[in-house]
Coordinates of N, CA and C in Angstrom, one line a residue:
X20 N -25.7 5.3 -1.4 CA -25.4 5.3 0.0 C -24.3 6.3 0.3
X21 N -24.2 6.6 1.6 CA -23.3 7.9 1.9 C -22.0 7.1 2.0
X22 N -21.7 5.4 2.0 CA -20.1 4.9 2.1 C -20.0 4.9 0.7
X23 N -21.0 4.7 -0.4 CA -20.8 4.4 -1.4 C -20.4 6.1 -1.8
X24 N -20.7 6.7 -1.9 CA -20.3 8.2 -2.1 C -18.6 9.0 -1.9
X25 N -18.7 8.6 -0.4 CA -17.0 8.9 -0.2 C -16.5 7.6 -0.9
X26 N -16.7 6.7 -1.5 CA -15.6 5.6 -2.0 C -15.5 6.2 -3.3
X27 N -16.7 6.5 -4.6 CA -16.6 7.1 -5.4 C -15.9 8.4 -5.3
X28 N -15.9 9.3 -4.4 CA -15.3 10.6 -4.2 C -13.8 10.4 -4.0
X29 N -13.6 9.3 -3.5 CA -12.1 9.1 -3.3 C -11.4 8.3 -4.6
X30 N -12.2 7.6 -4.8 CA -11.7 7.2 -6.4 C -11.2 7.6 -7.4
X31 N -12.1 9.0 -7.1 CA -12.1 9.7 -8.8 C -11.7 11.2 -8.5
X32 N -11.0 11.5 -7.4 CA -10.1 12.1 -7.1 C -9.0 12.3 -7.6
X33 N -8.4 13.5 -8.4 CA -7.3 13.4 -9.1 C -5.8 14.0 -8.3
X34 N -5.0 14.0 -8.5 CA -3.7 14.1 -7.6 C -2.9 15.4 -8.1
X35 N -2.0 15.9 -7.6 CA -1.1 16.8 -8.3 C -0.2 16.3 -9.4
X36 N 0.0 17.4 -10.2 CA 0.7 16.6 -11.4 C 2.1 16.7 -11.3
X37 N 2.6 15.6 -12.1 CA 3.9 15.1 -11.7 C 4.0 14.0 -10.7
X38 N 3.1 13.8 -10.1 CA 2.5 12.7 -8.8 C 1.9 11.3 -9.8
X39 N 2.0 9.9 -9.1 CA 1.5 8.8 -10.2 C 0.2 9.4 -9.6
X40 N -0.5 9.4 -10.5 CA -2.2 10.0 -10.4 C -3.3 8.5 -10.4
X41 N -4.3 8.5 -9.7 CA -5.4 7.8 -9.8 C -5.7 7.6 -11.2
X42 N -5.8 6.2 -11.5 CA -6.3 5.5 -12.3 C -5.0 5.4 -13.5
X43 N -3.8 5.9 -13.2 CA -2.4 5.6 -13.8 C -2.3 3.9 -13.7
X44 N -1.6 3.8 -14.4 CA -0.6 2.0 -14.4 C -0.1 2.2 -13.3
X45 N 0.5 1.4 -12.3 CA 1.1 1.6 -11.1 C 2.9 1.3 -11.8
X46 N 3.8 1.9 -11.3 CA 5.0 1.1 -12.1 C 5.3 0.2 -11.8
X47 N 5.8 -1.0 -12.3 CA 6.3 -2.2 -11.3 C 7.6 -1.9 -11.0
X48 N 8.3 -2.6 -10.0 CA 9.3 -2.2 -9.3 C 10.2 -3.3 -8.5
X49 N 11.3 -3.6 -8.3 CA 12.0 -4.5 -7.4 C 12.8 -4.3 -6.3
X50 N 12.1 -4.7 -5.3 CA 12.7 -4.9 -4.3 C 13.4 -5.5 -3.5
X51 N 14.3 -5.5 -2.4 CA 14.4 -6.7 -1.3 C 14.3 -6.8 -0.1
X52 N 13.6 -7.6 -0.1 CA 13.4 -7.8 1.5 C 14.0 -8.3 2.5
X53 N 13.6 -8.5 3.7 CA 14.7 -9.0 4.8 C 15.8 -9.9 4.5
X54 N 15.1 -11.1 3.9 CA 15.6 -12.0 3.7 C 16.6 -12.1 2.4
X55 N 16.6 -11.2 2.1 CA 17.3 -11.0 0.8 C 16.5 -11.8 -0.9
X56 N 15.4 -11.8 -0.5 CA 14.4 -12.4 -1.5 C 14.0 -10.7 -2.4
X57 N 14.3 -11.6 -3.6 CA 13.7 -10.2 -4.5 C 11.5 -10.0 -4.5
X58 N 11.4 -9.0 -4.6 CA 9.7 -8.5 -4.0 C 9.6 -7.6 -5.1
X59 N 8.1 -8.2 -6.1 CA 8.1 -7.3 -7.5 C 6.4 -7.0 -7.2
X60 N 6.4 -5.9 -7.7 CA 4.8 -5.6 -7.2 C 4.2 -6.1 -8.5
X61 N 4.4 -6.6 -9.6 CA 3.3 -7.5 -10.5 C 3.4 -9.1 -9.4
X62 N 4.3 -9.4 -8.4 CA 4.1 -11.4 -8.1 C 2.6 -10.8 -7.6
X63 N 2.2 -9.2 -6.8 CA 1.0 -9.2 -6.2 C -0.3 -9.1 -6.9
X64 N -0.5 -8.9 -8.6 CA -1.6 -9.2 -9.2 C -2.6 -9.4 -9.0
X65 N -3.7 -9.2 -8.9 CA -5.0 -9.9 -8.2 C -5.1 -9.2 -7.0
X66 N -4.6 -9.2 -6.0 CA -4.8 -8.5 -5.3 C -4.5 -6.9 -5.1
X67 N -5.4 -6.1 -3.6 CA -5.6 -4.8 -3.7 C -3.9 -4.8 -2.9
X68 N -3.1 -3.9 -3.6 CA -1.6 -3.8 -2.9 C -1.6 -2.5 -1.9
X69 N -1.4 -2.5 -1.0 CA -1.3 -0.9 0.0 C 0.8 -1.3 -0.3
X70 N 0.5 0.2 -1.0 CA 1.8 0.3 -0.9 C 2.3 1.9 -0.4
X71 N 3.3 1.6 0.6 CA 3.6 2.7 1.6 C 5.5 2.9 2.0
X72 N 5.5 4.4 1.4 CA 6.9 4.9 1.3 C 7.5 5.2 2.7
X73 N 8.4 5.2 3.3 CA 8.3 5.7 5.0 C 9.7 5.2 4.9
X74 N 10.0 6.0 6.5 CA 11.2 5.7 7.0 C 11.8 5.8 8.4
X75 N 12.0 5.2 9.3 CA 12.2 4.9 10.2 C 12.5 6.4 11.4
X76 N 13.2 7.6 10.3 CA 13.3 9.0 11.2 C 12.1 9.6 10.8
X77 N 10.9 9.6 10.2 CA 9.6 10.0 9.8 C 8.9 9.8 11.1
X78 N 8.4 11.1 11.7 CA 7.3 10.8 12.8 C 6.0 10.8 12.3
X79 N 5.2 11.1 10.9 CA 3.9 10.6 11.0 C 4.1 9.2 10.3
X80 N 5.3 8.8 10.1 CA 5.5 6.9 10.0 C 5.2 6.4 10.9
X81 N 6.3 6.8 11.9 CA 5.8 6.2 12.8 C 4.8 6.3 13.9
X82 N 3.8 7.4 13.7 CA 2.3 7.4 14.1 C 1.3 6.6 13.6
X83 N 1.7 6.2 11.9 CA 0.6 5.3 11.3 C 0.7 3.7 11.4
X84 N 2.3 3.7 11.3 CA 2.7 2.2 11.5 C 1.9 1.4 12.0
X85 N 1.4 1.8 13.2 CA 0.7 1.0 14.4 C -0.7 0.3 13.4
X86 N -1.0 1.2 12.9 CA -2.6 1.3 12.4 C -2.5 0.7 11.0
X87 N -1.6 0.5 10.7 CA -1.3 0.0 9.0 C -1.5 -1.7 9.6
X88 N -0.1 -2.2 10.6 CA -0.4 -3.2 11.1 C -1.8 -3.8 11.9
X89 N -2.7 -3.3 12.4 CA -4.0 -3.5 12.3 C -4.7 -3.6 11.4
X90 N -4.5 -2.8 10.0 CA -5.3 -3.0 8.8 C -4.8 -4.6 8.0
X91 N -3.4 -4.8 8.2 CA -2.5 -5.8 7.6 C -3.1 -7.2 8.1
X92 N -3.4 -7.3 9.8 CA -4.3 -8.4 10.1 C -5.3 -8.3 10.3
X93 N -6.3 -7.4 9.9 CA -7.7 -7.1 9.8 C -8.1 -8.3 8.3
X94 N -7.3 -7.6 7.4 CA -7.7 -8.4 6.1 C -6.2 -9.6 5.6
X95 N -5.7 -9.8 6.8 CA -4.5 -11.2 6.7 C -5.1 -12.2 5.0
X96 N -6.7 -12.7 5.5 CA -7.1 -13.6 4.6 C -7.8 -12.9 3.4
X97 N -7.4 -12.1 2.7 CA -8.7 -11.3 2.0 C -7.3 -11.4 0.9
X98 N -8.3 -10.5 -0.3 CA -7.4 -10.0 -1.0 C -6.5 -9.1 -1.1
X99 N -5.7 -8.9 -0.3 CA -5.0 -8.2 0.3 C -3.8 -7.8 0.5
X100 N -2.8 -7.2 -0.2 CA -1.2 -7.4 0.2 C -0.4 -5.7 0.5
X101 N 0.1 -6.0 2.3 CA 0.4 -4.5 2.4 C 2.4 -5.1 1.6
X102 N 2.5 -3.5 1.8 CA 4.1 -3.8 1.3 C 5.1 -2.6 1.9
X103 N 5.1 -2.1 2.9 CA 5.8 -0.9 3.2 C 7.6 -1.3 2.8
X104 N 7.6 0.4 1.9 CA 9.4 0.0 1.3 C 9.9 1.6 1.8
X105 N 11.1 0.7 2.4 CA 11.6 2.1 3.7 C 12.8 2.7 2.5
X106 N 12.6 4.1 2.6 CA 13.7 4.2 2.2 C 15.2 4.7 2.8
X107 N 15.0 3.9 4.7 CA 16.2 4.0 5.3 C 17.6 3.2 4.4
X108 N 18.7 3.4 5.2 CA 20.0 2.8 4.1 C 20.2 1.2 4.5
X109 N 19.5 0.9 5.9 CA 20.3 -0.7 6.1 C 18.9 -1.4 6.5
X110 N 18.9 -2.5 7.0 CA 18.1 -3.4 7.7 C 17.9 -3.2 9.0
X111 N 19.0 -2.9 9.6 CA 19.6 -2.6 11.3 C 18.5 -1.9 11.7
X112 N 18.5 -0.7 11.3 CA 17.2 0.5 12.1 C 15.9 0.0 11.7
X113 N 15.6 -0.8 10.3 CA 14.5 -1.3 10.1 C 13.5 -2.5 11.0
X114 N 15.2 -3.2 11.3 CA 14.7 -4.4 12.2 C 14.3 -3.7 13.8
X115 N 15.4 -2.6 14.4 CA 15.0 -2.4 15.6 C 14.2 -1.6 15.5
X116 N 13.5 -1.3 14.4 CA 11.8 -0.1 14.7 C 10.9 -1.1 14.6
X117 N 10.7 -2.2 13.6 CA 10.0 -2.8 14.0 C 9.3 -3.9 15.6
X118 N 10.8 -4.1 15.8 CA 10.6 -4.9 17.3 C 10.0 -3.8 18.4
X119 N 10.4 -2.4 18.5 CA 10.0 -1.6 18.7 C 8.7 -1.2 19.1
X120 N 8.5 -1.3 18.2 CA 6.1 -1.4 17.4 C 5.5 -2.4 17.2
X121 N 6.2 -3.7 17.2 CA 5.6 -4.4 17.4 C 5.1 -4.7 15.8
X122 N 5.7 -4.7 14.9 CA 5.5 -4.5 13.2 C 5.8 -6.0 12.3
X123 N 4.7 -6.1 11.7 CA 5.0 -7.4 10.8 C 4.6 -7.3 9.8
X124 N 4.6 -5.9 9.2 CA 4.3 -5.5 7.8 C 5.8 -5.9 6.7
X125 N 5.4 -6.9 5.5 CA 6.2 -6.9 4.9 C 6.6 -5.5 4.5
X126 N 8.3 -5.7 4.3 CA 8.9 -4.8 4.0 C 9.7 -4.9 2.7
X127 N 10.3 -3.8 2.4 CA 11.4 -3.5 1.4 C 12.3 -2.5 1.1
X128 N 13.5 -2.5 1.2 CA 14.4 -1.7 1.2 C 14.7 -0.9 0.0
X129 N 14.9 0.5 0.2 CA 14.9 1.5 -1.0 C 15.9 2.4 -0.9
X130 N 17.3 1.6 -0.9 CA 18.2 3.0 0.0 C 18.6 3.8 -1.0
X131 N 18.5 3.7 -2.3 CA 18.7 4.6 -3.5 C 18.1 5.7 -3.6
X132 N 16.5 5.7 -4.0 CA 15.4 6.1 -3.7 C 14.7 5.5 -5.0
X133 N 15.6 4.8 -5.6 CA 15.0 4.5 -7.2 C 13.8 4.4 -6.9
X134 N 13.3 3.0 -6.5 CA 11.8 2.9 -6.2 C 11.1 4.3 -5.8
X135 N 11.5 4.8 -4.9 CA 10.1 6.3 -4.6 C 10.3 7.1 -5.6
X136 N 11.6 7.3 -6.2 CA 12.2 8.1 -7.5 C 10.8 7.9 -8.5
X137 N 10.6 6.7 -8.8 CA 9.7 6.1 -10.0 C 8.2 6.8 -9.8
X138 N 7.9 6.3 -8.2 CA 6.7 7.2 -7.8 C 6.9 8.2 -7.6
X139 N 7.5 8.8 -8.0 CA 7.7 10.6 -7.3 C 7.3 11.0 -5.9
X140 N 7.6 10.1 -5.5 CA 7.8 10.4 -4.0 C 8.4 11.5 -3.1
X141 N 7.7 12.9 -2.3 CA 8.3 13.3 -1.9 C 8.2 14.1 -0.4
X142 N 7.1 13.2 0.2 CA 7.6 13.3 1.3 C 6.7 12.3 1.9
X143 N 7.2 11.9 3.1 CA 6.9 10.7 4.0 C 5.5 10.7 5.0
X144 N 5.1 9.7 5.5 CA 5.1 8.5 4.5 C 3.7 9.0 2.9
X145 N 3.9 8.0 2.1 CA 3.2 8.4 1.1 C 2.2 7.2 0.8
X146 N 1.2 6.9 0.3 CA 0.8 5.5 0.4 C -0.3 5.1 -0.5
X147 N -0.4 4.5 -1.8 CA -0.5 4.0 -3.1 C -1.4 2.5 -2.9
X148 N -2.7 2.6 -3.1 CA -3.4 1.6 -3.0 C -4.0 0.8 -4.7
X149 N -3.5 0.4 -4.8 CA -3.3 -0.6 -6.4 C -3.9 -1.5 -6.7
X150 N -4.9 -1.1 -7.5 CA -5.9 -2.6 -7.9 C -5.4 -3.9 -8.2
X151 N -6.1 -5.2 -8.1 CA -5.6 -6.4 -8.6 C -4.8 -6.2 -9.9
X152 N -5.0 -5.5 -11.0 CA -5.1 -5.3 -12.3 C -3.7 -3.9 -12.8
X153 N -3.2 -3.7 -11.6 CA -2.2 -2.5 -11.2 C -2.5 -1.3 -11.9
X154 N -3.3 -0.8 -11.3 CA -3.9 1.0 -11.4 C -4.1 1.3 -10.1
X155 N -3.6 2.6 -10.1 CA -3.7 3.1 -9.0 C -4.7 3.6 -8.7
X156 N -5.6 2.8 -7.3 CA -7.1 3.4 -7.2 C -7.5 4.5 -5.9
X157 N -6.3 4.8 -5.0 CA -6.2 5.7 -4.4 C -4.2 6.2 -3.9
X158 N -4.0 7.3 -3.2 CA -3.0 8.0 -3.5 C -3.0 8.9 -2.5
X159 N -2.4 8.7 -1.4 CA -2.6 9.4 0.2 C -1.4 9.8 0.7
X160 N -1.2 10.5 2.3 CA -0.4 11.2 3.0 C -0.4 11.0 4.5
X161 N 0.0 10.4 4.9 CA 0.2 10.5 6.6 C -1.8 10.2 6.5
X162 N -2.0 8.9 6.7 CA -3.6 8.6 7.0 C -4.1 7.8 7.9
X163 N -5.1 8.1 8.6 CA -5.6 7.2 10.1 C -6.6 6.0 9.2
X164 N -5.1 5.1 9.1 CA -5.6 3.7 8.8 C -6.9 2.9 9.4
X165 N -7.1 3.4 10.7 CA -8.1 2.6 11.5 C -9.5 3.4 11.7
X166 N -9.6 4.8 10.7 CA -10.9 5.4 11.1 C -11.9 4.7 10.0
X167 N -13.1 4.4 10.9 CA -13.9 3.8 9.9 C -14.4 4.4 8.7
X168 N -13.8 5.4 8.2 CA -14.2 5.9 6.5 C -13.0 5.5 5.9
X169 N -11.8 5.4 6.5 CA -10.7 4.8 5.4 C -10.9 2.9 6.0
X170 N -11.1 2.1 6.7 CA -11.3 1.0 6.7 C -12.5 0.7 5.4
X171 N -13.5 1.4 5.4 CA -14.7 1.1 5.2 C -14.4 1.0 3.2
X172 N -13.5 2.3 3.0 CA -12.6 2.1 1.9 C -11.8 1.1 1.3
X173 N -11.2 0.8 2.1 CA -10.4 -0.5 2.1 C -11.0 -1.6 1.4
X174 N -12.0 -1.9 2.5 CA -12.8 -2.8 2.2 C -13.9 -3.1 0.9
X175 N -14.1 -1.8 0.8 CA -15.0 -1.8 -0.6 C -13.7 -2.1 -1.6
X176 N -12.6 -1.8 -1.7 CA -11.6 -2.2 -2.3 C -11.3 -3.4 -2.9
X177 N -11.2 -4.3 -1.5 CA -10.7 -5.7 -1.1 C -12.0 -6.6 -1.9
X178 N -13.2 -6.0 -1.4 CA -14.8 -6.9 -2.0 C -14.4 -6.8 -3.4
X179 N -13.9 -5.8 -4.1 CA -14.2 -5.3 -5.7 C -13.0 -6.2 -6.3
X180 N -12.2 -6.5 -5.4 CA -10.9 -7.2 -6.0 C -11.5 -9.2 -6.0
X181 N -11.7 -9.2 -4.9 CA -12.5 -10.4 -4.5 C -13.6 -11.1 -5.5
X182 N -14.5 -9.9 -5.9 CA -15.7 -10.1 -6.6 C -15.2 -10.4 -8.0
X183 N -14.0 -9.7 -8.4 CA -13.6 -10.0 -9.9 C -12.7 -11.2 -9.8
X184 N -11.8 -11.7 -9.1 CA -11.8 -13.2 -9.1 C -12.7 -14.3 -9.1
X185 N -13.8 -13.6 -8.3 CA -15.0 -14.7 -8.0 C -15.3 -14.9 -9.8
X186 N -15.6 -14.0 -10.2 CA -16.1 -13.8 -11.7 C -15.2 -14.6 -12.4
X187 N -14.0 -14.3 -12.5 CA -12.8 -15.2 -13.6 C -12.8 -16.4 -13.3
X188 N -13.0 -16.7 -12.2 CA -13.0 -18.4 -11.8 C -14.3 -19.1 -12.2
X189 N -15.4 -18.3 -12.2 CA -16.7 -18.9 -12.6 C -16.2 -19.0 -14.0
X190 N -16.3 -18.0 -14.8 CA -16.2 -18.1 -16.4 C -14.8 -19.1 -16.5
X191 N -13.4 -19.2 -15.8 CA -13.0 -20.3 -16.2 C -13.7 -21.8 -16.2
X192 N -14.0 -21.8 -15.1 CA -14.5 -22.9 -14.9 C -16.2 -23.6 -15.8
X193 N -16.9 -22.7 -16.4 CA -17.5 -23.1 -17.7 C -16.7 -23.0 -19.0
X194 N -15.4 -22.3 -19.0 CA -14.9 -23.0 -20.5 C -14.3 -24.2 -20.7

């Protein structure tokens, strides 16, 4: 099929070097969030993780924002965990951009840059989509979350993450 095509074409797409590349380990990493709760990208295991670099003075951030948060409750119940980590310096600008947009994308703060440091992060926003199993299965730049060739992506994503839990719980459940 022509979705199955672009999903394989995007898959197996390789990245610039020096860049975490497709089909790399993803690094794991700690963060914190609003609440002052530490956020480690292995608690998200199993699920497909969108993970997204940005920052609050970034204008294609805040062009995609909008659309990230429509993909965020598109798949609320799925296997699914978005995680945008700002690398502004406080919570203050983070809180009032979000009220702003109207945003309820978990967040995480990166005022170091350690975290994007790790991903070689270098310029905004950047966005790291991470199998259940943490490999990185796509690797993007400023992208229109809501066109139907990247939802349709997504989704083939989310099913393939879905499908291999379905599978471990079956085979648990006959041992």
């Amino acid at each position: 099929s022509l979705a199955g095509f672009f999903v394989y074409r995007e898959l197996t797409r390789v990245g610039d070097p020096g860049v975490i590349n497709i089909g790399q380990q993803a690094p794991d990493f700690k963060v914190k969030g609003e609440d002052g709760r530490e956020i480690k990208l292995s608690d998200y295991r199993g699920k497909l993780v969108f993970l997204n670099f940005w920052a609050t003075w970034c204008l294609p951030c805040v062009e995609e924002m909008p659309e990230m948060e429509t993909l965020k409750n598109t798949y609320k119940d799925r296997k699914f965990q978005m995680l945008a980590v700002s690398v502004d310096t406080n919570w203050d600008v983070i809180k009032e951009f979000y009220q702003q947009h109207n945003l309820t994308i978990p967040a995480g703060l990166d005022p170091g840059h350690q975290v994007s440091g790790l991903y070689k992060v270098f310029k905004f926003p950047e966005t790291f989509l991470i199998d259940g199993n943490g490999y990185v299965v796509k690797h993007t730049w400023s992208e229109h979350w809501a066109s139907p060739r990247t939802v349709a992506l997504v989704d083939s994503l989310i099913q393939q993450q879905e499908a291999r839990q379905a599978t471990a719980d079956k085979q648990a459940s006959t041992h």
